[in-house]
Amino acid sequence: MQEIRELLHDCTLWAKEAGRVQLEYFRSSNLDIKTKFNDSDIVTAADKVSEEIIISNIRKKYPTHSILSEESGTSGYENDYRWVIDPLDGTTNFSSGLPEFCVSIGIQYKNQTIIGVVFAPYLGELFYAVRGEGAFLNGKKISTGNNTDIHKAVVTTGFPVDKDRTTDNNLDNVARVLPLVRGLRRLGSAAVDICYVAAGYLDAYWELNLHEWDVCAALLIAEEAGAKYEFFRNDRNISVVVANPGIMPQILPLLSKTANK
Ligand code: IPD
Ligand code: CA
Ligand code: CA
């Protein structure tokens, strides 16, 4: 197997390089915001430049590796190693000048995620994990919270980009969860949300209609920190709930397993 330390080092280095460039664009006037699926689905110049930085580095050092990245899709060769990249997760926050956004890079070997790096440059938070070796935030080991009472839980969620054209938009889940929890948040970056469950800052996170690049790195970080996750639907891309072990049995039954009509 390719040297894991070297892969982690490179992954971290390139996430930081992309993050540094994001800060040059952040709260500037040259974002060049473009819509994709609809007005809720956007991309900026920073997303594209970040992606170019990460992919060109991979291409130079690991020319045969396979890559899946949000803005450019699949590239490279069929290879046991596969990089799963969200060059900028939280673009709506980023484009509004809000601080929760990050670079997310997962590395898979034979379809299993072995390395996850999530770097939030404005917050100065670098989360990472290697399978079997625990999860870390800025070099300190993290572990998920131990709250077992949903009434004392602070949880977060997100809403699907097609919320303008379907009632299957997560409001049914919100209506069931909101009255029971201490606090419900919408932070705006799936990867940061999941890492915050990993670090014990949040007790749970759920969202439907996500993609591999949103969750690949962060789910390994959550798992290595002791959090649980479940894919609660199979008809809406990736629909996942991540929670500390004490909260999972209380939140999972509150989430719809099929489309809300
Ligand atoms: C989005 C963010 C957001 C989530 C959306 C994602 P993007 O990713 O993670 O929190 O609610 O579902 O698409 O578009 O900013 O990379
Ligand atoms: Ca994303
Ligand atoms: Ca993105």
PDB file of C-alpha atoms and ligand atoms in Angstrom:
ATOM      1  CA  MET A   1       0.000   0.000   0.000  1.00  0.00           C
ATOM      2  CA  GLN A   2       1.202   3.482  -0.877  1.00  0.00           C
ATOM      3  CA  GLU A   3       2.873   5.087   2.113  1.00  0.00           C
ATOM      4  CA  ILE A   4      -0.046   6.381   4.220  1.00  0.00           C
ATOM      5  CA  ARG A   5       2.044   9.065   5.977  1.00  0.00           C
ATOM      6  CA  GLU A   6       3.044  10.526   2.640  1.00  0.00           C
ATOM      7  CA  LEU A   7      -0.534  10.521   1.358  1.00  0.00           C
ATOM      8  CA  LEU A   8      -1.751  12.264   4.537  1.00  0.00           C
ATOM      9  CA  HIS A   9       1.065  14.791   4.296  1.00  0.00           C
ATOM     10  CA  ASP A  10       0.277  15.597   0.657  1.00  0.00           C
ATOM     11  CA  CYS A  11      -3.463  15.706   1.212  1.00  0.00           C
ATOM     12  CA  THR A  12      -3.038  18.136   4.121  1.00  0.00           C
ATOM     13  CA  LEU A  13      -0.527  20.276   2.251  1.00  0.00           C
ATOM     14  CA  TRP A  14      -2.789  20.639  -0.791  1.00  0.00           C
ATOM     15  CA  ALA A  15      -5.909  21.294   1.322  1.00  0.00           C
ATOM     16  CA  LYS A  16      -4.007  24.101   3.046  1.00  0.00           C
ATOM     17  CA  GLU A  17      -2.772  25.461  -0.291  1.00  0.00           C
ATOM     18  CA  ALA A  18      -6.358  25.590  -1.602  1.00  0.00           C
ATOM     19  CA  GLY A  19      -7.571  27.087   1.681  1.00  0.00           C
ATOM     20  CA  ARG A  20      -4.993  29.878   1.490  1.00  0.00           C
ATOM     21  CA  VAL A  21      -6.274  30.827  -1.959  1.00  0.00           C
ATOM     22  CA  GLN A  22      -9.880  30.762  -0.706  1.00  0.00           C
ATOM     23  CA  LEU A  23      -8.961  33.378   1.897  1.00  0.00           C
ATOM     24  CA  GLU A  24      -7.672  35.661  -0.866  1.00  0.00           C
ATOM     25  CA  TYR A  25     -11.136  35.564  -2.465  1.00  0.00           C
ATOM     26  CA  PHE A  26     -13.179  35.569   0.764  1.00  0.00           C
ATOM     27  CA  ARG A  27     -15.194  38.793   1.262  1.00  0.00           C
ATOM     28  CA  SER A  28     -13.721  40.212  -1.952  1.00  0.00           C
ATOM     29  CA  SER A  29     -15.527  41.543  -4.996  1.00  0.00           C
ATOM     30  CA  ASN A  30     -14.085  39.084  -7.533  1.00  0.00           C
ATOM     31  CA  LEU A  31     -16.023  35.934  -6.626  1.00  0.00           C
ATOM     32  CA  ASP A  32     -17.627  35.558 -10.065  1.00  0.00           C
ATOM     33  CA  ILE A  33     -20.693  33.736  -8.688  1.00  0.00           C
ATOM     34  CA  LYS A  34     -22.422  31.452 -11.219  1.00  0.00           C
ATOM     35  CA  THR A  35     -25.562  29.374 -10.708  1.00  0.00           C
ATOM     36  CA  LYS A  36     -25.633  25.640 -11.490  1.00  0.00           C
ATOM     37  CA  PHE A  37     -28.897  23.694 -10.854  1.00  0.00           C
ATOM     38  CA  ASN A  38     -30.794  26.781  -9.604  1.00  0.00           C
ATOM     39  CA  ASP A  39     -30.230  29.958  -7.584  1.00  0.00           C
ATOM     40  CA  SER A  40     -29.477  27.873  -4.462  1.00  0.00           C
ATOM     41  CA  ASP A  41     -26.717  25.946  -6.198  1.00  0.00           C
ATOM     42  CA  ILE A  42     -23.723  28.131  -6.953  1.00  0.00           C
ATOM     43  CA  VAL A  43     -20.070  28.018  -7.827  1.00  0.00           C
ATOM     44  CA  THR A  44     -17.456  30.757  -7.520  1.00  0.00           C
ATOM     45  CA  ALA A  45     -14.022  31.409  -8.969  1.00  0.00           C
ATOM     46  CA  ALA A  46     -12.582  30.201  -5.657  1.00  0.00           C
ATOM     47  CA  ASP A  47     -14.233  26.772  -6.033  1.00  0.00           C
ATOM     48  CA  LYS A  48     -12.636  26.390  -9.454  1.00  0.00           C
ATOM     49  CA  VAL A  49      -9.167  27.644  -8.532  1.00  0.00           C
ATOM     50  CA  SER A  50      -9.142  25.425  -5.405  1.00  0.00           C
ATOM     51  CA  GLU A  51     -10.062  22.425  -7.504  1.00  0.00           C
ATOM     52  CA  GLU A  52      -7.327  23.182 -10.049  1.00  0.00           C
ATOM     53  CA  ILE A  53      -4.705  23.435  -7.295  1.00  0.00           C
ATOM     54  CA  ILE A  54      -5.665  20.116  -5.714  1.00  0.00           C
ATOM     55  CA  ILE A  55      -6.076  18.177  -8.946  1.00  0.00           C
ATOM     56  CA  SER A  56      -2.907  19.478 -10.579  1.00  0.00           C
ATOM     57  CA  ASN A  57      -0.907  18.485  -7.476  1.00  0.00           C
ATOM     58  CA  ILE A  58      -2.407  14.977  -7.536  1.00  0.00           C
ATOM     59  CA  ARG A  59      -1.753  14.672 -11.269  1.00  0.00           C
ATOM     60  CA  LYS A  60       1.907  15.612 -10.826  1.00  0.00           C
ATOM     61  CA  LYS A  61       2.669  13.282  -7.928  1.00  0.00           C
ATOM     62  CA  TYR A  62       0.138  10.453  -8.412  1.00  0.00           C
ATOM     63  CA  PRO A  63      -0.584  10.493 -12.167  1.00  0.00           C
ATOM     64  CA  THR A  64      -2.370   7.132 -12.218  1.00  0.00           C
ATOM     65  CA  HIS A  65      -4.740   7.715  -9.302  1.00  0.00           C
ATOM     66  CA  SER A  66      -8.473   8.041  -9.853  1.00  0.00           C
ATOM     67  CA  ILE A  67     -10.231  11.306  -8.939  1.00  0.00           C
ATOM     68  CA  LEU A  68     -13.829  12.347  -8.253  1.00  0.00           C
ATOM     69  CA  SER A  69     -14.205  16.081  -7.703  1.00  0.00           C
ATOM     70  CA  GLU A  70     -17.384  18.147  -7.495  1.00  0.00           C
ATOM     71  CA  GLU A  71     -16.821  20.663 -10.289  1.00  0.00           C
ATOM     72  CA  SER A  72     -14.955  18.497 -12.811  1.00  0.00           C
ATOM     73  CA  GLY A  73     -16.390  15.029 -12.105  1.00  0.00           C
ATOM     74  CA  THR A  74     -14.400  11.859 -12.657  1.00  0.00           C
ATOM     75  CA  SER A  75     -10.881  11.963 -14.058  1.00  0.00           C
ATOM     76  CA  GLY A  76      -7.727   9.889 -14.079  1.00  0.00           C
ATOM     77  CA  TYR A  77      -7.451   6.144 -14.369  1.00  0.00           C
ATOM     78  CA  GLU A  78      -9.135   3.100 -12.877  1.00  0.00           C
ATOM     79  CA  ASN A  79      -6.939   2.697  -9.836  1.00  0.00           C
ATOM     80  CA  ASP A  80      -7.190   1.235  -6.324  1.00  0.00           C
ATOM     81  CA  TYR A  81      -6.519   4.764  -5.065  1.00  0.00           C
ATOM     82  CA  ARG A  82      -9.326   7.272  -5.508  1.00  0.00           C
ATOM     83  CA  TRP A  83      -9.389  10.879  -4.336  1.00  0.00           C
ATOM     84  CA  VAL A  84     -12.848  12.279  -3.488  1.00  0.00           C
ATOM     85  CA  ILE A  85     -12.754  16.055  -3.412  1.00  0.00           C
ATOM     86  CA  ASP A  86     -15.056  18.902  -2.525  1.00  0.00           C
ATOM     87  CA  PRO A  87     -12.763  21.831  -3.284  1.00  0.00           C
ATOM     88  CA  LEU A  88     -15.009  24.271  -1.390  1.00  0.00           C
ATOM     89  CA  ASP A  89     -17.816  22.937   0.790  1.00  0.00           C
ATOM     90  CA  GLY A  90     -20.126  25.702   1.985  1.00  0.00           C
ATOM     91  CA  THR A  91     -20.067  27.903  -1.112  1.00  0.00           C
ATOM     92  CA  THR A  92     -23.248  29.756  -0.131  1.00  0.00           C
ATOM     93  CA  ASN A  93     -21.619  30.749   3.177  1.00  0.00           C
ATOM     94  CA  PHE A  94     -18.386  31.623   1.378  1.00  0.00           C
ATOM     95  CA  SER A  95     -20.166  33.810  -1.181  1.00  0.00           C
ATOM     96  CA  SER A  96     -22.043  35.659   1.600  1.00  0.00           C
ATOM     97  CA  GLY A  97     -18.920  36.269   3.698  1.00  0.00           C
ATOM     98  CA  LEU A  98     -19.839  33.699   6.377  1.00  0.00           C
ATOM     99  CA  PRO A  99     -16.965  31.738   7.943  1.00  0.00           C
ATOM    100  CA  GLU A 100     -18.140  28.098   7.823  1.00  0.00           C
ATOM    101  CA  PHE A 101     -16.587  26.714   4.640  1.00  0.00           C
ATOM    102  CA  CYS A 102     -13.822  24.219   4.003  1.00  0.00           C
ATOM    103  CA  VAL A 103     -11.781  22.071   1.659  1.00  0.00           C
ATOM    104  CA  SER A 104     -12.681  18.389   1.938  1.00  0.00           C
ATOM    105  CA  ILE A 105     -10.442  15.605   0.592  1.00  0.00           C
ATOM    106  CA  GLY A 106     -10.929  11.895   1.159  1.00  0.00           C
ATOM    107  CA  ILE A 107      -8.629   9.169  -0.143  1.00  0.00           C
ATOM    108  CA  GLN A 108     -10.037   5.711  -0.772  1.00  0.00           C
ATOM    109  CA  TYR A 109      -8.134   2.481  -1.275  1.00  0.00           C
ATOM    110  CA  LYS A 110     -10.110  -0.387  -2.836  1.00  0.00           C
ATOM    111  CA  ASN A 111     -13.379   1.497  -2.180  1.00  0.00           C
ATOM    112  CA  GLN A 112     -12.696   2.120   1.502  1.00  0.00           C
ATOM    113  CA  THR A 113     -11.876   5.600   2.794  1.00  0.00           C
ATOM    114  CA  ILE A 114      -8.459   5.455   4.467  1.00  0.00           C
ATOM    115  CA  ILE A 115      -7.693   9.189   4.881  1.00  0.00           C
ATOM    116  CA  GLY A 116      -9.958  12.184   5.482  1.00  0.00           C
ATOM    117  CA  VAL A 117      -8.869  15.830   5.611  1.00  0.00           C
ATOM    118  CA  VAL A 118     -11.253  18.736   6.196  1.00  0.00           C
ATOM    119  CA  PHE A 119      -9.653  22.180   6.382  1.00  0.00           C
ATOM    120  CA  ALA A 120     -11.695  25.269   7.288  1.00  0.00           C
ATOM    121  CA  PRO A 121      -9.246  28.081   6.477  1.00  0.00           C
ATOM    122  CA  TYR A 122     -11.062  31.072   7.991  1.00  0.00           C
ATOM    123  CA  LEU A 123     -11.727  29.165  11.218  1.00  0.00           C
ATOM    124  CA  GLY A 124      -8.149  27.814  11.235  1.00  0.00           C
ATOM    125  CA  GLU A 125      -9.459  24.285  11.842  1.00  0.00           C
ATOM    126  CA  LEU A 126      -7.725  21.279  10.302  1.00  0.00           C
ATOM    127  CA  PHE A 127      -9.533  17.985  10.923  1.00  0.00           C
ATOM    128  CA  TYR A 128      -7.988  14.748   9.755  1.00  0.00           C
ATOM    129  CA  ALA A 129      -8.136  11.016  10.268  1.00  0.00           C
ATOM    130  CA  VAL A 130      -6.360   7.904   9.079  1.00  0.00           C
ATOM    131  CA  ARG A 131      -8.421   4.706   9.307  1.00  0.00           C
ATOM    132  CA  GLY A 132      -7.673   2.915  12.568  1.00  0.00           C
ATOM    133  CA  GLU A 133      -5.637   5.775  14.048  1.00  0.00           C
ATOM    134  CA  GLY A 134      -8.233   8.151  15.526  1.00  0.00           C
ATOM    135  CA  ALA A 135      -9.315  11.639  14.489  1.00  0.00           C
ATOM    136  CA  PHE A 136      -7.566  14.937  15.138  1.00  0.00           C
ATOM    137  CA  LEU A 137      -8.282  18.667  15.150  1.00  0.00           C
ATOM    138  CA  ASN A 138      -5.165  20.819  14.778  1.00  0.00           C
ATOM    139  CA  GLY A 139      -3.060  17.907  16.042  1.00  0.00           C
ATOM    140  CA  LYS A 140      -5.194  17.153  19.139  1.00  0.00           C
ATOM    141  CA  LYS A 141      -7.156  13.913  19.324  1.00  0.00           C
ATOM    142  CA  ILE A 142     -10.921  14.462  19.223  1.00  0.00           C
ATOM    143  CA  SER A 143     -13.812  12.317  20.326  1.00  0.00           C
ATOM    144  CA  THR A 144     -17.532  12.560  19.931  1.00  0.00           C
ATOM    145  CA  GLY A 145     -19.759  13.742  22.807  1.00  0.00           C
ATOM    146  CA  ASN A 146     -21.307  11.503  25.450  1.00  0.00           C
ATOM    147  CA  ASN A 147     -24.679  13.200  25.887  1.00  0.00           C
ATOM    148  CA  THR A 148     -27.458  10.613  25.961  1.00  0.00           C
ATOM    149  CA  ASP A 149     -30.469  12.937  26.311  1.00  0.00           C
ATOM    150  CA  ILE A 150     -31.985  14.366  23.115  1.00  0.00           C
ATOM    151  CA  HIS A 151     -33.567  17.198  25.137  1.00  0.00           C
ATOM    152  CA  LYS A 152     -30.025  18.427  25.875  1.00  0.00           C
ATOM    153  CA  ALA A 153     -28.780  17.899  22.326  1.00  0.00           C
ATOM    154  CA  VAL A 154     -27.606  20.611  19.929  1.00  0.00           C
ATOM    155  CA  VAL A 155     -28.034  19.334  16.398  1.00  0.00           C
ATOM    156  CA  THR A 156     -27.633  20.630  12.863  1.00  0.00           C
ATOM    157  CA  THR A 157     -29.082  19.901   9.454  1.00  0.00           C
ATOM    158  CA  GLY A 158     -29.158  21.167   5.887  1.00  0.00           C
ATOM    159  CA  PHE A 159     -31.700  21.535   3.102  1.00  0.00           C
ATOM    160  CA  PRO A 160     -31.580  20.038  -0.401  1.00  0.00           C
ATOM    161  CA  VAL A 161     -30.857  22.297  -3.389  1.00  0.00           C
ATOM    162  CA  ASP A 162     -34.120  21.194  -5.074  1.00  0.00           C
ATOM    163  CA  LYS A 163     -36.167  22.567  -2.147  1.00  0.00           C
ATOM    164  CA  ASP A 164     -37.870  24.952  -4.582  1.00  0.00           C
ATOM    165  CA  ARG A 165     -39.519  22.122  -6.541  1.00  0.00           C
ATOM    166  CA  THR A 166     -40.360  19.397  -4.031  1.00  0.00           C
ATOM    167  CA  THR A 167     -41.988  19.158  -0.617  1.00  0.00           C
ATOM    168  CA  ASP A 168     -39.478  16.365   0.073  1.00  0.00           C
ATOM    169  CA  ASN A 169     -37.297  19.115   1.516  1.00  0.00           C
ATOM    170  CA  ASN A 170     -36.493  18.016   5.099  1.00  0.00           C
ATOM    171  CA  LEU A 171     -39.100  20.266   6.778  1.00  0.00           C
ATOM    172  CA  ASP A 172     -40.983  17.148   7.949  1.00  0.00           C
ATOM    173  CA  ASN A 173     -37.864  15.976   9.800  1.00  0.00           C
ATOM    174  CA  VAL A 174     -37.265  19.446  11.224  1.00  0.00           C
ATOM    175  CA  ALA A 175     -40.848  19.548  12.530  1.00  0.00           C
ATOM    176  CA  ARG A 176     -40.262  16.316  14.473  1.00  0.00           C
ATOM    177  CA  VAL A 177     -36.738  17.079  15.741  1.00  0.00           C
ATOM    178  CA  LEU A 178     -37.023  20.795  16.590  1.00  0.00           C
ATOM    179  CA  PRO A 179     -39.409  20.540  19.569  1.00  0.00           C
ATOM    180  CA  LEU A 180     -37.292  17.830  21.213  1.00  0.00           C
ATOM    181  CA  VAL A 181     -33.787  19.299  21.097  1.00  0.00           C
ATOM    182  CA  ARG A 182     -32.019  22.078  22.999  1.00  0.00           C
ATOM    183  CA  GLY A 183     -30.973  23.738  19.763  1.00  0.00           C
ATOM    184  CA  LEU A 184     -31.204  23.249  16.020  1.00  0.00           C
ATOM    185  CA  ARG A 185     -28.622  24.894  13.736  1.00  0.00           C
ATOM    186  CA  ARG A 186     -28.016  25.201   9.971  1.00  0.00           C
ATOM    187  CA  LEU A 187     -24.294  25.908   9.631  1.00  0.00           C
ATOM    188  CA  GLY A 188     -24.038  25.534   5.844  1.00  0.00           C
ATOM    189  CA  SER A 189     -21.180  23.092   5.279  1.00  0.00           C
ATOM    190  CA  ALA A 190     -21.897  19.367   5.443  1.00  0.00           C
ATOM    191  CA  ALA A 191     -18.227  18.526   6.030  1.00  0.00           C
ATOM    192  CA  VAL A 192     -17.858  21.032   8.889  1.00  0.00           C
ATOM    193  CA  ASP A 193     -21.192  19.847  10.370  1.00  0.00           C
ATOM    194  CA  ILE A 194     -19.965  16.241  10.465  1.00  0.00           C
ATOM    195  CA  CYS A 195     -16.560  17.204  11.873  1.00  0.00           C
ATOM    196  CA  TYR A 196     -18.314  19.151  14.645  1.00  0.00           C
ATOM    197  CA  VAL A 197     -20.208  15.989  15.610  1.00  0.00           C
ATOM    198  CA  ALA A 198     -16.829  14.200  15.579  1.00  0.00           C
ATOM    199  CA  ALA A 199     -15.355  16.793  17.940  1.00  0.00           C
ATOM    200  CA  GLY A 200     -18.370  16.732  20.281  1.00  0.00           C
ATOM    201  CA  TYR A 201     -19.417  20.335  19.532  1.00  0.00           C
ATOM    202  CA  LEU A 202     -22.684  19.035  18.087  1.00  0.00           C
ATOM    203  CA  ASP A 203     -24.618  15.921  19.112  1.00  0.00           C
ATOM    204  CA  ALA A 204     -26.036  15.081  15.684  1.00  0.00           C
ATOM    205  CA  TYR A 205     -26.303  16.139  12.047  1.00  0.00           C
ATOM    206  CA  TRP A 206     -28.527  14.871   9.284  1.00  0.00           C
ATOM    207  CA  GLU A 207     -29.178  15.824   5.678  1.00  0.00           C
ATOM    208  CA  LEU A 208     -30.636  14.269   2.551  1.00  0.00           C
ATOM    209  CA  ASN A 209     -29.566  14.519  -1.077  1.00  0.00           C
ATOM    210  CA  LEU A 210     -25.839  14.865  -0.457  1.00  0.00           C
ATOM    211  CA  HIS A 211     -23.007  13.602  -2.679  1.00  0.00           C
ATOM    212  CA  GLU A 212     -19.876  11.555  -2.085  1.00  0.00           C
ATOM    213  CA  TRP A 213     -17.630  14.627  -2.126  1.00  0.00           C
ATOM    214  CA  ASP A 214     -19.665  16.270   0.672  1.00  0.00           C
ATOM    215  CA  VAL A 215     -19.175  13.418   3.128  1.00  0.00           C
ATOM    216  CA  CYS A 216     -16.272  11.133   2.149  1.00  0.00           C
ATOM    217  CA  ALA A 217     -13.551  12.719   4.297  1.00  0.00           C
ATOM    218  CA  ALA A 218     -15.774  13.828   7.181  1.00  0.00           C
ATOM    219  CA  LEU A 219     -17.449  10.439   7.700  1.00  0.00           C
ATOM    220  CA  LEU A 220     -14.064   8.824   8.301  1.00  0.00           C
ATOM    221  CA  ILE A 221     -13.206  11.612  10.758  1.00  0.00           C
ATOM    222  CA  ALA A 222     -16.547  11.033  12.539  1.00  0.00           C
ATOM    223  CA  GLU A 223     -16.094   7.261  12.641  1.00  0.00           C
ATOM    224  CA  GLU A 224     -12.557   7.552  13.967  1.00  0.00           C
ATOM    225  CA  ALA A 225     -13.792   9.959  16.669  1.00  0.00           C
ATOM    226  CA  GLY A 226     -16.372   7.412  17.844  1.00  0.00           C
ATOM    227  CA  ALA A 227     -19.501   8.851  16.180  1.00  0.00           C
ATOM    228  CA  LYS A 228     -22.081   6.618  14.500  1.00  0.00           C
ATOM    229  CA  TYR A 229     -23.602   7.166  11.091  1.00  0.00           C
ATOM    230  CA  GLU A 230     -26.536   5.659   9.198  1.00  0.00           C
ATOM    231  CA  PHE A 231     -27.783   6.121   5.652  1.00  0.00           C
ATOM    232  CA  PHE A 232     -31.460   6.633   6.499  1.00  0.00           C
ATOM    233  CA  ARG A 233     -32.804   6.716   2.899  1.00  0.00           C
ATOM    234  CA  ASN A 234     -31.694   5.134  -0.344  1.00  0.00           C
ATOM    235  CA  ASP A 235     -33.876   7.108  -2.774  1.00  0.00           C
ATOM    236  CA  ARG A 236     -32.314  10.555  -2.311  1.00  0.00           C
ATOM    237  CA  ASN A 237     -28.587  10.363  -3.195  1.00  0.00           C
ATOM    238  CA  ILE A 238     -26.654  10.237   0.067  1.00  0.00           C
ATOM    239  CA  SER A 239     -28.994  10.786   3.017  1.00  0.00           C
ATOM    240  CA  VAL A 240     -27.052  10.447   6.226  1.00  0.00           C
ATOM    241  CA  VAL A 241     -27.437  10.992   9.952  1.00  0.00           C
ATOM    242  CA  VAL A 242     -24.275  11.287  12.055  1.00  0.00           C
ATOM    243  CA  ALA A 243     -24.585  11.317  15.834  1.00  0.00           C
ATOM    244  CA  ASN A 244     -22.854  10.534  19.061  1.00  0.00           C
ATOM    245  CA  PRO A 245     -23.689   6.949  20.088  1.00  0.00           C
ATOM    246  CA  GLY A 246     -26.126   8.017  22.837  1.00  0.00           C
ATOM    247  CA  ILE A 247     -28.192  10.242  20.546  1.00  0.00           C
ATOM    248  CA  MET A 248     -28.306   8.042  17.420  1.00  0.00           C
ATOM    249  CA  PRO A 249     -31.097   5.731  18.721  1.00  0.00           C
ATOM    250  CA  GLN A 250     -33.210   8.779  19.596  1.00  0.00           C
ATOM    251  CA  ILE A 251     -32.766  10.801  16.400  1.00  0.00           C
ATOM    252  CA  LEU A 252     -32.828   8.050  13.767  1.00  0.00           C
ATOM    253  CA  PRO A 253     -36.528   7.123  14.326  1.00  0.00           C
ATOM    254  CA  LEU A 254     -37.503  10.797  13.839  1.00  0.00           C
ATOM    255  CA  LEU A 255     -36.240  10.906  10.229  1.00  0.00           C
ATOM    256  CA  SER A 256     -38.484   9.949   7.286  1.00  0.00           C
ATOM    257  CA  LYS A 257     -37.284   6.841   5.476  1.00  0.00           C
ATOM    258  CA  THR A 258     -39.221   7.659   2.295  1.00  0.00           C
ATOM    259  CA  ALA A 259     -40.273  10.762   0.372  1.00  0.00           C
ATOM    260  CA  ASN A 260     -42.461  13.205   2.230  1.00  0.00           C
ATOM    261  CA  LYS A 261     -45.419  13.893  -0.117  1.00  0.00           C
TER     262      LYS A 261
HETATM  263  C1  IPD B   1     -23.360  22.160   0.192  1.00  0.00           C
HETATM  264  C2  IPD B   1     -23.099  22.347   1.668  1.00  0.00           C
HETATM  265  C3  IPD B   1     -24.395  22.570   2.400  1.00  0.00           C
HETATM  266  C4  IPD B   1     -25.377  21.452   2.162  1.00  0.00           C
HETATM  267  C5  IPD B   1     -25.591  21.223   0.675  1.00  0.00           C
HETATM  268  C6  IPD B   1     -24.250  20.991  -0.021  1.00  0.00           C
HETATM  269  P1  IPD B   1     -21.491  23.005  -1.522  1.00  0.00           P
HETATM  270  O1  IPD B   1     -22.156  21.916  -0.520  1.00  0.00           O
HETATM  271  O2  IPD B   1     -22.433  21.230   2.221  1.00  0.00           O
HETATM  272  O3  IPD B   1     -24.202  22.664   3.802  1.00  0.00           O
HETATM  273  O4  IPD B   1     -26.590  21.768   2.774  1.00  0.00           O
HETATM  274  O5  IPD B   1     -26.402  20.095   0.533  1.00  0.00           O
HETATM  275  O6  IPD B   1     -24.486  20.821  -1.406  1.00  0.00           O
HETATM  276  O7  IPD B   1     -22.404  23.158  -2.698  1.00  0.00           O
HETATM  277  O8  IPD B   1     -21.319  24.257  -0.776  1.00  0.00           O
HETATM  278  O9  IPD B   1     -20.199  22.334  -1.885  1.00  0.00           O
HETATM  279 CA    CA B   2     -20.410  20.281  -0.804  1.00  0.00          CA
HETATM  280 CA    CA B   3     -18.485  22.380  -3.253  1.00  0.00          CA
END
